[in-house]
Amino acid sequence: MANNDFYKVTDFKQAELDRLKNLVYEAKYEADYYEAIYNALSEKQTRYNASLNTSEANANQADTNKKRIDTLVQEAKQLFDDSGDLYKAIRHLKSETLSIDSEIKVLLENLIYNIDLISKLSNLIKTIKAQNPLISDQLVDMINTAEVDANTAFDFTFKALESSFETQILISKSQSAATTEYKQSLDLLALLIGHFKLLDVVRPGATHEVDADAIDAKSLQDFVNDMYNAAQTNYITNAKAVELCDAELKDVTLSLDNAKLKLQSLTDELNAVEAAM
């Protein structure tokens, strides 16, 4: 082989070797580039998954709290209704008892009047009987019986009045307790759902003073609902972020695998050329 041909072949091989080295260098740069992106995305994915797990736990807790507050509100409404019914029933009972008291008092007044008449009539008959033995003994016995029966009726009626008074005292205590329970149930409901919403719950005829400054105050149920909505929104946001990160990592993983295959192929080719020289 002529020297010129030898040099031409050598130059050709060197040029091919240089070309392959450049391609290997570029392939390595590309592989390193995608590997750096892959590592960054892997760290990002780890952080996002940790945030997603935290937000999921918060969302689950917020959901539990929402169910608890909803249940508590329903129970508070039932307590309010029941205490209102009890309060109305006690007021009705007190009204009826007062009516019975009035009737008993009227009855006592009539009994006192009649007992007084019977007593005077009894004294008169006994006086006449003492002056006139012909007066029937049966009449005397009848007036005595009437006098005893009248006194017995008075005794029973007076005992009924005493019992009614005791009932009034008991009802008054019960009414006081029922009033306290009704107010407490109303205050509890106001705390749970807010004073403004409370106006829609209180039944017609019920009265409740609403603090103007408290109308705009956030209720416990509103606070829990806001926490629930924020937790759900945060979870959805984190879930979408993880989804996008997974998709990016999947694409980068594919690009990195291709870049590694390309680098390996060019490296093998470069090694073959170097071995042949």
CSV table of C-alpha atoms in Angstrom, one decimal:
chain,number,residue,atom,x,y,z
A,1,MET,CA,0.0,0.0,0.0
A,2,ALA,CA,1.3,3.4,-0.9
A,3,ASN,CA,2.2,5.8,1.9
A,4,ASN,CA,-0.5,8.2,0.7
A,5,ASP,CA,-3.2,5.6,0.9
A,6,PHE,CA,-2.0,4.5,4.3
A,7,TYR,CA,-2.3,8.0,5.6
A,8,LYS,CA,-5.7,8.5,3.9
A,9,VAL,CA,-7.0,5.3,5.7
A,10,THR,CA,-5.4,6.5,9.0
A,11,ASP,CA,-6.9,9.9,8.6
A,12,PHE,CA,-10.3,8.4,7.8
A,13,LYS,CA,-10.2,6.2,10.9
A,14,GLN,CA,-9.1,9.1,13.1
A,15,ALA,CA,-11.9,11.2,11.7
A,16,GLU,CA,-14.4,8.4,12.4
A,17,LEU,CA,-12.9,8.0,15.9
A,18,ASP,CA,-13.2,11.7,16.6
A,19,ARG,CA,-16.8,11.7,15.3
A,20,LEU,CA,-17.7,8.8,17.5
A,21,LYS,CA,-16.0,10.4,20.5
A,22,ASN,CA,-18.0,13.6,19.9
A,23,LEU,CA,-21.2,11.6,19.6
A,24,VAL,CA,-20.4,9.7,22.8
A,25,TYR,CA,-19.7,13.0,24.5
A,26,GLU,CA,-23.0,14.4,23.3
A,27,ALA,CA,-24.8,11.2,24.2
A,28,LYS,CA,-23.2,11.3,27.7
A,29,TYR,CA,-24.2,14.9,28.1
A,30,GLU,CA,-27.8,14.1,27.1
A,31,ALA,CA,-27.9,11.1,29.5
A,32,ASP,CA,-26.5,13.2,32.3
A,33,TYR,CA,-29.0,15.9,31.5
A,34,TYR,CA,-32.0,13.5,31.7
A,35,GLU,CA,-30.5,11.8,34.8
A,36,ALA,CA,-30.3,15.2,36.6
A,37,ILE,CA,-33.9,15.9,35.6
A,38,TYR,CA,-34.9,12.4,36.7
A,39,ASN,CA,-33.2,12.8,40.1
A,40,ALA,CA,-34.8,16.2,40.6
A,41,LEU,CA,-38.2,14.9,39.7
A,42,SER,CA,-37.7,11.9,42.0
A,43,GLU,CA,-37.0,14.2,44.9
A,44,LYS,CA,-40.0,16.3,43.9
A,45,GLN,CA,-42.2,13.2,43.7
A,46,THR,CA,-41.1,12.2,47.2
A,47,ARG,CA,-42.0,15.6,48.6
A,48,TYR,CA,-45.3,15.7,46.7
A,49,ASN,CA,-46.2,12.2,47.9
A,50,ALA,CA,-45.4,13.3,51.5
A,51,SER,CA,-47.6,16.4,51.1
A,52,LEU,CA,-50.3,14.2,49.5
A,53,ASN,CA,-50.3,11.8,52.4
A,54,THR,CA,-50.4,14.7,54.9
A,55,SER,CA,-53.3,16.4,53.0
A,56,GLU,CA,-55.1,13.1,52.7
A,57,ALA,CA,-54.9,12.5,56.5
A,58,ASN,CA,-56.0,16.1,57.1
A,59,ALA,CA,-58.9,15.7,54.6
A,60,ASN,CA,-60.0,12.5,56.3
A,61,GLN,CA,-59.9,14.1,59.7
A,62,ALA,CA,-61.8,17.1,58.4
A,63,ASP,CA,-64.4,14.8,56.9
A,64,THR,CA,-64.7,13.1,60.3
A,65,ASN,CA,-65.0,16.5,62.1
A,66,LYS,CA,-67.7,17.6,59.6
A,67,LYS,CA,-69.8,14.4,60.2
A,68,ARG,CA,-69.3,14.9,64.0
A,69,ILE,CA,-70.4,18.6,63.9
A,70,ASP,CA,-73.4,17.7,61.6
A,71,THR,CA,-74.5,15.0,64.0
A,72,LEU,CA,-74.0,17.4,67.0
A,73,VAL,CA,-76.1,20.0,65.3
A,74,GLN,CA,-78.9,17.5,64.7
A,75,GLU,CA,-78.7,16.4,68.3
A,76,ALA,CA,-78.7,20.0,69.5
A,77,LYS,CA,-81.8,20.8,67.4
A,78,GLN,CA,-83.5,17.8,68.8
A,79,LEU,CA,-82.6,18.9,72.4
A,80,PHE,CA,-83.8,22.4,71.6
A,81,ASP,CA,-87.2,21.0,70.3
A,82,ASP,CA,-87.5,18.6,73.2
A,83,SER,CA,-86.7,21.3,75.8
A,84,GLY,CA,-89.2,23.7,74.1
A,85,ASP,CA,-91.9,21.0,74.2
A,86,LEU,CA,-91.2,20.3,77.9
A,87,TYR,CA,-91.2,24.1,78.6
A,88,LYS,CA,-94.6,24.5,76.9
A,89,ALA,CA,-96.0,21.4,78.6
A,90,ILE,CA,-95.0,22.7,82.0
A,91,ARG,CA,-96.5,26.1,81.3
A,92,HIS,CA,-99.7,24.4,80.2
A,93,LEU,CA,-99.7,22.2,83.3
A,94,LYS,CA,-99.1,25.3,85.5
A,95,SER,CA,-102.0,27.1,83.8
A,96,GLU,CA,-104.3,24.1,84.4
A,97,THR,CA,-103.1,23.8,88.0
A,98,LEU,CA,-103.8,27.5,88.6
A,99,SER,CA,-107.3,27.0,87.1
A,100,ILE,CA,-107.9,24.0,89.5
A,101,ASP,CA,-106.6,26.1,92.4
A,102,SER,CA,-109.2,28.8,91.5
A,103,GLU,CA,-112.0,26.2,91.5
A,104,ILE,CA,-110.8,24.7,94.8
A,105,LYS,CA,-110.8,28.1,96.4
A,106,VAL,CA,-114.3,28.8,95.1
A,107,LEU,CA,-115.4,25.4,96.5
A,108,LEU,CA,-113.8,26.2,99.8
A,109,GLU,CA,-115.5,29.5,100.0
A,110,ASN,CA,-118.9,27.8,99.3
A,111,LEU,CA,-118.1,25.1,101.8
A,112,ILE,CA,-117.3,27.6,104.5
A,113,TYR,CA,-120.5,29.5,103.8
A,114,ASN,CA,-122.5,26.2,103.8
A,115,ILE,CA,-120.8,24.9,107.0
A,116,ASP,CA,-121.6,28.2,108.7
A,117,LEU,CA,-125.2,27.9,107.6
A,118,ILE,CA,-125.4,24.2,108.7
A,119,SER,CA,-123.8,25.1,112.1
A,120,LYS,CA,-126.3,27.9,112.7
A,121,LEU,CA,-129.1,25.7,111.6
A,122,SER,CA,-127.8,22.9,113.9
A,123,ASN,CA,-127.7,25.2,116.9
A,124,LEU,CA,-131.1,26.5,116.1
A,125,ILE,CA,-132.6,23.0,115.9
A,126,LYS,CA,-130.9,21.9,119.0
A,127,THR,CA,-132.2,25.0,120.8
A,128,ILE,CA,-135.7,24.4,119.6
A,129,LYS,CA,-135.4,20.7,120.5
A,130,ALA,CA,-134.4,21.6,124.0
A,131,GLN,CA,-137.6,23.7,124.3
A,132,ASN,CA,-139.8,21.4,122.4
A,133,PRO,CA,-139.2,17.6,122.9
A,134,LEU,CA,-141.7,16.9,120.1
A,135,ILE,CA,-139.1,18.0,117.5
A,136,SER,CA,-138.1,14.8,115.6
A,137,ASP,CA,-134.9,13.1,116.7
A,138,GLN,CA,-134.4,12.1,113.1
A,139,LEU,CA,-134.2,15.8,112.2
A,140,VAL,CA,-131.5,16.3,114.8
A,141,ASP,CA,-129.6,13.2,113.5
A,142,MET,CA,-129.8,14.5,109.9
A,143,ILE,CA,-128.5,18.0,110.8
A,144,ASN,CA,-125.7,16.3,112.8
A,145,THR,CA,-124.8,14.1,109.8
A,146,ALA,CA,-124.9,17.1,107.5
A,147,GLU,CA,-122.6,19.0,109.8
A,148,VAL,CA,-120.1,16.1,110.0
A,149,ASP,CA,-120.2,15.6,106.2
A,150,ALA,CA,-119.7,19.3,105.6
A,151,ASN,CA,-116.6,19.3,107.8
A,152,THR,CA,-115.3,16.2,106.2
A,153,ALA,CA,-115.8,17.7,102.7
A,154,PHE,CA,-114.0,20.9,104.0
A,155,ASP,CA,-111.1,18.8,105.3
A,156,PHE,CA,-110.7,16.9,102.0
A,157,THR,CA,-111.0,20.1,100.0
A,158,PHE,CA,-108.5,21.9,102.2
A,159,LYS,CA,-106.1,18.9,101.7
A,160,ALA,CA,-106.6,19.2,98.0
A,161,LEU,CA,-105.7,22.8,98.1
A,162,GLU,CA,-102.6,22.1,100.1
A,163,SER,CA,-101.7,19.4,97.5
A,164,SER,CA,-102.3,21.9,94.8
A,165,PHE,CA,-100.0,24.4,96.4
A,166,GLU,CA,-97.3,21.7,96.7
A,167,THR,CA,-97.8,20.9,93.0
A,168,GLN,CA,-97.4,24.6,92.2
A,169,ILE,CA,-94.1,24.7,94.0
A,170,LEU,CA,-92.9,21.6,92.2
A,171,ILE,CA,-94.1,23.0,88.8
A,172,SER,CA,-92.4,26.3,89.5
A,173,LYS,CA,-89.1,24.5,90.2
A,174,SER,CA,-89.6,22.4,87.1
A,175,GLN,CA,-90.5,25.4,85.0
A,176,SER,CA,-87.3,27.2,86.2
A,177,ALA,CA,-85.2,24.1,85.3
A,178,ALA,CA,-87.0,23.8,82.0
A,179,THR,CA,-86.4,27.5,81.3
A,180,THR,CA,-82.7,27.1,82.0
A,181,GLU,CA,-82.5,24.0,79.9
A,182,TYR,CA,-84.3,25.7,77.0
A,183,LYS,CA,-82.0,28.7,77.2
A,184,GLN,CA,-78.9,26.5,77.4
A,185,SER,CA,-80.1,24.5,74.4
A,186,LEU,CA,-80.7,27.7,72.5
A,187,ASP,CA,-77.3,29.0,73.4
A,188,LEU,CA,-75.7,25.7,72.4
A,189,LEU,CA,-77.5,25.8,69.0
A,190,ALA,CA,-76.4,29.4,68.5
A,191,LEU,CA,-72.8,28.4,69.1
A,192,LEU,CA,-73.0,25.5,66.7
A,193,ILE,CA,-74.9,27.1,63.8
A,194,GLY,CA,-74.6,30.8,64.5
A,195,HIS,CA,-77.2,33.4,65.6
A,196,PHE,CA,-78.3,34.3,62.1
A,197,LYS,CA,-79.2,30.7,61.2
A,198,LEU,CA,-80.8,30.3,64.6
A,199,LEU,CA,-83.6,32.6,63.5
A,200,ASP,CA,-84.6,30.0,60.9
A,201,VAL,CA,-84.6,27.2,63.5
A,202,VAL,CA,-86.5,28.8,66.3
A,203,ARG,CA,-90.2,27.8,66.0
A,204,PRO,CA,-93.0,30.4,65.6
A,205,GLY,CA,-93.9,32.0,68.9
A,206,ALA,CA,-90.5,31.4,70.5
A,207,THR,CA,-88.4,34.5,71.5
A,208,HIS,CA,-84.7,34.9,71.4
A,209,GLU,CA,-82.6,38.0,71.5
A,210,VAL,CA,-80.0,38.0,68.8
A,211,ASP,CA,-76.8,40.0,69.4
A,212,ALA,CA,-76.2,42.2,66.4
A,213,ASP,CA,-72.5,41.9,66.7
A,214,ALA,CA,-72.8,38.1,66.9
A,215,ILE,CA,-74.7,37.7,63.7
A,216,ASP,CA,-71.6,38.1,61.6
A,217,ALA,CA,-69.5,35.9,63.9
A,218,LYS,CA,-68.5,32.5,62.4
A,219,SER,CA,-70.2,29.6,64.0
A,220,LEU,CA,-68.5,26.3,64.9
A,221,GLN,CA,-70.2,24.5,62.1
A,222,ASP,CA,-69.1,27.2,59.6
A,223,PHE,CA,-65.5,26.9,61.0
A,224,VAL,CA,-65.5,23.1,60.6
A,225,ASN,CA,-67.0,23.4,57.1
A,226,ASP,CA,-64.4,25.9,56.1
A,227,MET,CA,-61.7,23.6,57.4
A,228,TYR,CA,-63.3,20.7,55.5
A,229,ASN,CA,-63.4,22.6,52.2
A,230,ALA,CA,-59.8,23.8,52.6
A,231,ALA,CA,-58.6,20.3,53.4
A,232,GLN,CA,-60.5,18.8,50.4
A,233,THR,CA,-59.1,21.6,48.1
A,234,ASN,CA,-55.6,21.1,49.4
A,235,TYR,CA,-55.8,17.3,48.9
A,236,ILE,CA,-57.1,17.7,45.3
A,237,THR,CA,-54.3,20.2,44.6
A,238,ASN,CA,-51.7,17.9,45.9
A,239,ALA,CA,-53.2,14.9,44.1
A,240,LYS,CA,-53.0,16.8,40.8
A,241,ALA,CA,-49.5,17.9,41.5
A,242,VAL,CA,-48.4,14.2,42.2
A,243,GLU,CA,-50.2,13.1,39.0
A,244,LEU,CA,-48.4,15.7,36.9
A,245,CYS,CA,-45.1,14.9,38.6
A,246,ASP,CA,-45.6,11.2,37.9
A,247,ALA,CA,-46.4,11.9,34.3
A,248,GLU,CA,-43.2,14.1,34.0
A,249,LEU,CA,-41.1,11.4,35.7
A,250,LYS,CA,-42.5,8.8,33.3
A,251,ASP,CA,-41.6,10.9,30.3
A,252,VAL,CA,-38.1,11.7,31.7
A,253,THR,CA,-37.6,8.0,32.6
A,254,LEU,CA,-38.3,7.1,29.0
A,255,SER,CA,-36.0,9.8,27.7
A,256,LEU,CA,-33.3,8.7,30.1
A,257,ASP,CA,-33.5,5.1,29.1
A,258,ASN,CA,-33.3,6.0,25.4
A,259,ALA,CA,-30.3,8.3,26.2
A,260,LYS,CA,-28.6,5.5,28.1
A,261,LEU,CA,-29.2,3.0,25.3
A,262,LYS,CA,-27.9,5.5,22.8
A,263,LEU,CA,-24.8,6.2,24.9
A,264,GLN,CA,-24.2,2.5,25.4
A,265,SER,CA,-24.5,1.9,21.6
A,266,LEU,CA,-22.1,4.7,20.7
A,267,THR,CA,-19.7,3.6,23.4
A,268,ASP,CA,-19.7,0.1,22.1
A,269,GLU,CA,-19.1,1.4,18.6
A,270,LEU,CA,-16.3,3.7,19.7
A,271,ASN,CA,-14.7,0.8,21.6
A,272,ALA,CA,-14.9,-1.4,18.4
A,273,VAL,CA,-13.3,1.3,16.3
A,274,GLU,CA,-10.5,1.9,18.8
A,275,ALA,CA,-9.9,-1.8,19.0
A,276,ALA,CA,-9.6,-2.0,15.2
A,277,MET,CA,-7.0,0.7,15.0
